[in-house]
GROMACS .gro file of C-alpha atoms in nm:
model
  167
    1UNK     CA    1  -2.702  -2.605  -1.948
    2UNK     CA    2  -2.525  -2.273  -1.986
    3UNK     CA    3  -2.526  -2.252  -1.613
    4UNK     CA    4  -2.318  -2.533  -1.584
    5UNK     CA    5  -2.063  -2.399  -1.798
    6UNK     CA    6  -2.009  -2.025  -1.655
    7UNK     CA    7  -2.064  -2.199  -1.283
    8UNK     CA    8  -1.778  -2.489  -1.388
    9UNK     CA    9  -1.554  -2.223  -1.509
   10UNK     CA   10  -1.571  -1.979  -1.270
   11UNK     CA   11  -1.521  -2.233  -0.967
   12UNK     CA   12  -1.242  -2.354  -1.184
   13UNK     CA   13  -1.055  -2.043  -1.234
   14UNK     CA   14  -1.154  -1.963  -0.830
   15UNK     CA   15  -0.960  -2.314  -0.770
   16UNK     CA   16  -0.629  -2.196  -0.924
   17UNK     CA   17  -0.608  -1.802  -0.841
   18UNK     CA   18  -0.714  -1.817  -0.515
   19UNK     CA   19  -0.342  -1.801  -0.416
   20UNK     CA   20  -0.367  -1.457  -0.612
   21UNK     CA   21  -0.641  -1.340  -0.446
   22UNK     CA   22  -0.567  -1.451  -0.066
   23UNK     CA   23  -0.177  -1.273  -0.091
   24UNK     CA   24  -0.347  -0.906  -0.005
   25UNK     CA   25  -0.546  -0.993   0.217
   26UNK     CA   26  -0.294  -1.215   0.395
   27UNK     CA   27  -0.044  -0.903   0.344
   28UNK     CA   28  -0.362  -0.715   0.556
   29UNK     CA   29  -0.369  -0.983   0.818
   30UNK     CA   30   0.005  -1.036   0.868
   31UNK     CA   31   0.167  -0.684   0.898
   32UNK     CA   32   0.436  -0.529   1.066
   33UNK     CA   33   0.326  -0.372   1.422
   34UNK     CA   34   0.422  -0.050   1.578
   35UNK     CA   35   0.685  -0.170   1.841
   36UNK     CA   36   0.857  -0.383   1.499
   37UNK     CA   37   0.926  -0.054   1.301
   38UNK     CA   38   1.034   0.098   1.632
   39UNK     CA   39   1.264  -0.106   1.651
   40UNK     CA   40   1.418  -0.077   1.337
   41UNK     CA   41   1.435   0.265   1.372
   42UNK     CA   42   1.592   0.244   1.721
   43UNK     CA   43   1.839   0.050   1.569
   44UNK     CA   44   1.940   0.251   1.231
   45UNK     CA   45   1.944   0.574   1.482
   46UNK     CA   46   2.201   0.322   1.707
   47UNK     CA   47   2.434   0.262   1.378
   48UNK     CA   48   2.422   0.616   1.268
   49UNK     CA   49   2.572   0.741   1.616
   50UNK     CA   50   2.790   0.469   1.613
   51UNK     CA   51   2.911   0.548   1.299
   52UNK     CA   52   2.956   0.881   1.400
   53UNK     CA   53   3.184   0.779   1.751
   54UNK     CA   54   3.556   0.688   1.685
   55UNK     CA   55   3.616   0.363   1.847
   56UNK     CA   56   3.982   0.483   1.937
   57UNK     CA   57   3.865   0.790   2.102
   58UNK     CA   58   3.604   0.726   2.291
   59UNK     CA   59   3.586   0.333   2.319
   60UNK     CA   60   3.358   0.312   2.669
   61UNK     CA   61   3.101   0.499   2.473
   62UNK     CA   62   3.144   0.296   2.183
   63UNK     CA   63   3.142  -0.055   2.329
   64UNK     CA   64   2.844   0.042   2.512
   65UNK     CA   65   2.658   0.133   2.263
   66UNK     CA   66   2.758  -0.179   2.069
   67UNK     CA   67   2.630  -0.387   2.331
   68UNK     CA   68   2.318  -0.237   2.311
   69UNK     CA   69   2.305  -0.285   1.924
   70UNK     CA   70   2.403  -0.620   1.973
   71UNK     CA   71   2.079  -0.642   2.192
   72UNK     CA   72   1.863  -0.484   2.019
   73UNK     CA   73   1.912  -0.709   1.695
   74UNK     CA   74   1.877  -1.002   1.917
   75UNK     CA   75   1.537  -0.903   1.969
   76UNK     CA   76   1.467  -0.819   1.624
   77UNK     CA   77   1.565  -1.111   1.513
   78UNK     CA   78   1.357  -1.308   1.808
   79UNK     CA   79   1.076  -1.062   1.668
   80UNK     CA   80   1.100  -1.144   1.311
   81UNK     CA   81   1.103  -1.525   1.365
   82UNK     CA   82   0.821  -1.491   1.615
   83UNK     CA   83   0.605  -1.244   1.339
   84UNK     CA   84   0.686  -1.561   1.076
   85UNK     CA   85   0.611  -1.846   1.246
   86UNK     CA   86   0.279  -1.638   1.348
   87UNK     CA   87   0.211  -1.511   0.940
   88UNK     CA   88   0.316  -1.913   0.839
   89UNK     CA   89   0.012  -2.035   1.103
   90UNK     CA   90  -0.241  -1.726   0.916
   91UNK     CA   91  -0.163  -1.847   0.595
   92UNK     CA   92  -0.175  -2.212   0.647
   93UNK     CA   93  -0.527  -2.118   0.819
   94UNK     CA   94  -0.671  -1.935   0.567
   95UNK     CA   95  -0.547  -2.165   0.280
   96UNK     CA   96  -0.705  -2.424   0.421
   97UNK     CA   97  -0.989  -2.318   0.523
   98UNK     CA   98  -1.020  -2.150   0.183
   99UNK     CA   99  -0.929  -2.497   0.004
  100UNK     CA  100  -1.179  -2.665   0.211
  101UNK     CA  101  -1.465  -2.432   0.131
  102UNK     CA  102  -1.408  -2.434  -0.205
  103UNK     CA  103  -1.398  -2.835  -0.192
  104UNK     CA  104  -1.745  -2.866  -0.018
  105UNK     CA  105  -1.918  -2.652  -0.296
  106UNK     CA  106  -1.684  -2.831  -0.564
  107UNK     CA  107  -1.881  -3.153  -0.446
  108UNK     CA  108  -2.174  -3.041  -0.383
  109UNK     CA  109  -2.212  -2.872  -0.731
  110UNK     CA  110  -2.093  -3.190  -0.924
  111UNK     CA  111  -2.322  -3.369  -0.686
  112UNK     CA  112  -2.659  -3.168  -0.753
  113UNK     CA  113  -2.607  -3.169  -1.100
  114UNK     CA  114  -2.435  -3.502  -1.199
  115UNK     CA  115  -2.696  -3.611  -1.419
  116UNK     CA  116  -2.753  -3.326  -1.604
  117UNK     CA  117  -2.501  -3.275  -1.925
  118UNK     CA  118  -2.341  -2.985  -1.964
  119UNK     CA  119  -2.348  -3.018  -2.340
  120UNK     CA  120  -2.489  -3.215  -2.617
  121UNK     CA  121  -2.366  -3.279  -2.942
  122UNK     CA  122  -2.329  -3.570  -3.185
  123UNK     CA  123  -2.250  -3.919  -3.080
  124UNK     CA  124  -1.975  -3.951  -3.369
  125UNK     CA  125  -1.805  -3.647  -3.237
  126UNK     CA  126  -1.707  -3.801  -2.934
  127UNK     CA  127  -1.732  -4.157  -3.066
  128UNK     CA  128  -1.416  -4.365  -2.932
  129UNK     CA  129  -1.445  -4.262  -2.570
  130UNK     CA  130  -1.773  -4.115  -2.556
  131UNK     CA  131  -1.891  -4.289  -2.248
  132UNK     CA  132  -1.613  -4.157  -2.015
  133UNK     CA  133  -1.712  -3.793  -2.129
  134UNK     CA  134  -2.089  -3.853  -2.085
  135UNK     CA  135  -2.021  -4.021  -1.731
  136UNK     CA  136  -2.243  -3.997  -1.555
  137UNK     CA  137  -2.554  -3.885  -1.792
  138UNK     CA  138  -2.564  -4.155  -1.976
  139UNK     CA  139  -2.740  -3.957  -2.275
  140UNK     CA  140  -2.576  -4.021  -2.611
  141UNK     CA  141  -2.363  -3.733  -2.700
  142UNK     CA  142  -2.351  -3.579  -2.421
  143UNK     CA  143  -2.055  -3.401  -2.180
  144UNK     CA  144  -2.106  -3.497  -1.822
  145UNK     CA  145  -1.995  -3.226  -1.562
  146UNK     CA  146  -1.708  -3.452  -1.415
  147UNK     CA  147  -1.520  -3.403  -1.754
  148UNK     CA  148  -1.617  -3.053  -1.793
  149UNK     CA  149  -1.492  -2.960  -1.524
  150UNK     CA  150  -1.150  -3.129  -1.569
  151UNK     CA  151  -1.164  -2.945  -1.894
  152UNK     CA  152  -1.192  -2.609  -1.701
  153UNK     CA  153  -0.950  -2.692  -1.408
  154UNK     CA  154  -0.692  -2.757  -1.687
  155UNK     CA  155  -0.759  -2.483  -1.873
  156UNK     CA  156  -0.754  -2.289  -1.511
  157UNK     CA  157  -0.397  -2.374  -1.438
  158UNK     CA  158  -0.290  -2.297  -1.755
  159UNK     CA  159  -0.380  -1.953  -1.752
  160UNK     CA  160  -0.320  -1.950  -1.382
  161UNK     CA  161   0.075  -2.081  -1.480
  162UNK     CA  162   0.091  -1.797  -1.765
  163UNK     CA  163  -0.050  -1.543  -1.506
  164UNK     CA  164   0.211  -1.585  -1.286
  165UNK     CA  165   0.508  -1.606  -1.495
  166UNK     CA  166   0.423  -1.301  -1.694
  167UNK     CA  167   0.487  -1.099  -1.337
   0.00000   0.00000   0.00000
C-alpha cells in the first residue's frame, strides 16, 4: 500500500512540473547559432559607424551603409521568425511526446493496480460517499487509486500554481 501512495504522488507532481523541468532542456535544444550572434554583432558594429558618419557630410557613405543595415535586419528578422517557428515545432514535440509518455504509465499504473486500495480505514469515516472513493476495490473502507490519485493531481497543481507565482 505505501507504494501506491509515494508512486501516485510522485507521477502526480511529475504531471504538473514537467513544464518546469522540460524549459532547460528545451533552452539546450533551441539555442541561438553562431551565424545568429554574428549577425547581431555585424549589425551593432553597422549602427556604431553609422552613428559615427554625418549624414550631411558624407551622405553616399551613409546611405550605403544604411542600405546594408536595412538588409541585414531583414535577415535577422527572417532568422528570428525562422529560429521560432523551428523552437515552437521542438517544444510542441517534446511536450507531447512527454504528455504522452507520462499518460501511458498514468494508465497503466491505475490499470495494474486498480483493485488494490491504497488505504484502509473505517467505513463511517468515509460513510456518505464511500463507494465512489473505494471505486473500484470494493472493500469497505477503503481508498481506491482512481481517487487517490485525483487527490494528488490536485494537490500537484496547487503547489505547482504556488511554485510558479512565487518566481
Amino acid at each position: 500500500m505505501t507504494h501506491l501512495i509515494i508512486y501516485s504522488i510522485v507521477l502526480a507532481l511529475v504531471w504538473e512540473y514537467m513544464i518546469l523541468f522540460l524549459k532547460p532542456i528545451l533552452a539546450v535544444l533551441c539555442r541561438e547559432n553562431s551565424s545568429h550572434r554574428g549577425l547581431k554583432q555585424e549589425i551593432l558594429n553597422l549602427q556604431n559607424e553609422i552613428s559615427k558618419i554625418s549624414m550631411n557630410d558624407e551622405f553616399a557613405k551613409y546611405a550605403r551603409l544604411q542600405r546594408k543595415l536595412n538588409s541585414l535586419k531583414t535577415e535577422m528578422e527572417s532568422k528570428v521568425s525562422q529560429r521560432l517557428q523551428e523552437k515552437f515545432k521542438v517544444k510542441f514535440f517534446v511536450t507531447s511526446s512527454v504528455q504522452v509518455l507520462l499518460g501511458l504509465i498514468t494508465v497503466v499504473f491505475l490499470w495494474m493496480y486498480r483493485h488494490e486500495p491504497v488505504l484502509v480505514v473505517p467505513e463511517a469515516w468515509l460513510s456518505p460517499i464511500a463507494p465512489f472513493i473505494s471505486f473500484p476495490t470494493s472493500i469497505e473502507g477503503a481508498v481506491g487509486l482512481p481517487f487517490w490519485f485525483s487527490v494528488c493531481k490536485v494537490f500537484a497543481k496547487s503547489t505547482a500554481t504556488v511554485a510558479t507565482s512565487i518566481k
